[in-house]
């Protein structure tokens, strides 16, 4: 990798933050960001900034997380370039007014030109995390730019080199009056939260997310919270390929050293499969790390000493048995991919979110037990994974709520940048990515336009009220129920007439074909041979 220079981390002056926020708000009030051409220029500039700053971004990710160039390009820089292109390809279609017709608008109101106008929500604050410090900060920005918002970004102080590169990149390439970066830790975040925003987008822990939500509620500021959870992976006795399940779950816990909010915290597996599953896990480990995980140039490191000790404490305090891995090295912030066989939901490996390359294996006697355990551990995780029969996987989806889910793989629902991603319950509020990123920062404004000549048609609404006119209007426009007070569907006369005329069918096309057959049979009968 080419040598690059990254400026030392520097927090933004606290007294500068009100001016930064005020400039972004003032720029939005000029209305220039509502212009689609302006938005496209900013997206194109962001694309080329990512391209030109690629060496600095890769170096920063290597220094902050020891993230390999391959992984950095795949999941950070390249990901965002695809985001820019996808937004540019579809922005015209997403931003145009949407005409509202039947069934949304009754026929008698169709003359009033009902439509949905797509408008930016305003000036937004985007607070990013440390695990994907480039992607998870700038992917929401792509949506904000596409929607026509101005934005202030707050990178994670735990990845200081990435924070400094992003600040230089954004403020040198994009419109400085519309977009800015504030660096710092808790004091700077508190100062930002003291400003008025039109929306706040936060990615991080549930603990900090709850603080953000409480503070935002004081000013009735809407928030998007992308949090995490203790995510389960289910492996049933009907798992079609246990070796493949082990390989894919190993991938899920080794990307970014398991510092992924969607990866499995624990595996709920049929007790009869445990021994074989562990064998397959060890084989997957050998395949991925022929010289051992510590020597691999591909495995990232834990972000800092605090998180290293948090993970090490989970391993030190578990009452379970380590069946794979277990090596740690504080000097390198290295934790080996590790699996721990446990027997209690109270075990630290089950009770805490790992957010690292460690996970637990919990044997169960049945899918019923697995679902009960999953609900006890976390009722609304960010993701779940299921490796079972089609019927079992469908049952898991039906009975276990999660932000997203992947069947027969590890979190692939979150590995594609064009489909919606988000949590549910206490694993997050709101979604983004693809069109959802545009929608996230857009106000969908219903507009009606009543022509002057239509006033006679609206006379019923004017005082003095006429109850007779109201009842007539109801007879003309209200749909009559086809069900009784017990909720049972009642077949009315119209249903039976249609059934008879349709010769027992429901569709018009089928009825016409059946009548054609009847007519042909009648013709042949009338003109039968030997008449």
mmCIF file of N, CA and C in Angstrom, residues 482 489-493 495-496:
data_model
loop_
_atom_site.group_PDB
_atom_site.id
_atom_site.type_symbol
_atom_site.label_atom_id
_atom_site.label_comp_id
_atom_site.label_asym_id
_atom_site.label_seq_id
_atom_site.Cartn_x
_atom_site.Cartn_y
_atom_site.Cartn_z
ATOM 1 N N UNK A 482 -69.631 -6.827 3.424
ATOM 2 C CA UNK A 482 -70.071 -8.168 3.013
ATOM 3 C C UNK A 482 -69.868 -9.152 4.154
ATOM 4 N N UNK A 489 -68.240 -13.689 6.627
ATOM 5 C CA UNK A 489 -68.568 -13.167 5.300
ATOM 6 C C UNK A 489 -69.944 -13.677 4.891
ATOM 7 N N UNK A 490 -70.782 -12.774 4.411
ATOM 8 C CA UNK A 490 -72.138 -13.091 3.962
ATOM 9 C C UNK A 490 -72.208 -12.887 2.456
ATOM 10 N N UNK A 491 -72.631 -13.942 1.765
ATOM 11 C CA UNK A 491 -72.732 -13.855 0.307
ATOM 12 C C UNK A 491 -74.048 -13.185 -0.067
ATOM 13 N N UNK A 492 -73.945 -11.987 -0.651
ATOM 14 C CA UNK A 492 -75.134 -11.244 -1.043
ATOM 15 C C UNK A 492 -75.663 -11.667 -2.400
ATOM 16 N N UNK A 493 -76.759 -11.035 -2.819
ATOM 17 C CA UNK A 493 -77.400 -11.358 -4.093
ATOM 18 C C UNK A 493 -76.433 -11.165 -5.257
ATOM 19 N N UNK A 495 -73.287 -11.538 -5.373
ATOM 20 C CA UNK A 495 -72.327 -12.636 -5.465
ATOM 21 C C UNK A 495 -72.929 -13.806 -6.226
ATOM 22 N N UNK A 496 -74.194 -14.153 -5.865
ATOM 23 C CA UNK A 496 -74.815 -15.326 -6.501
ATOM 24 C C UNK A 496 -75.147 -15.058 -7.960
#
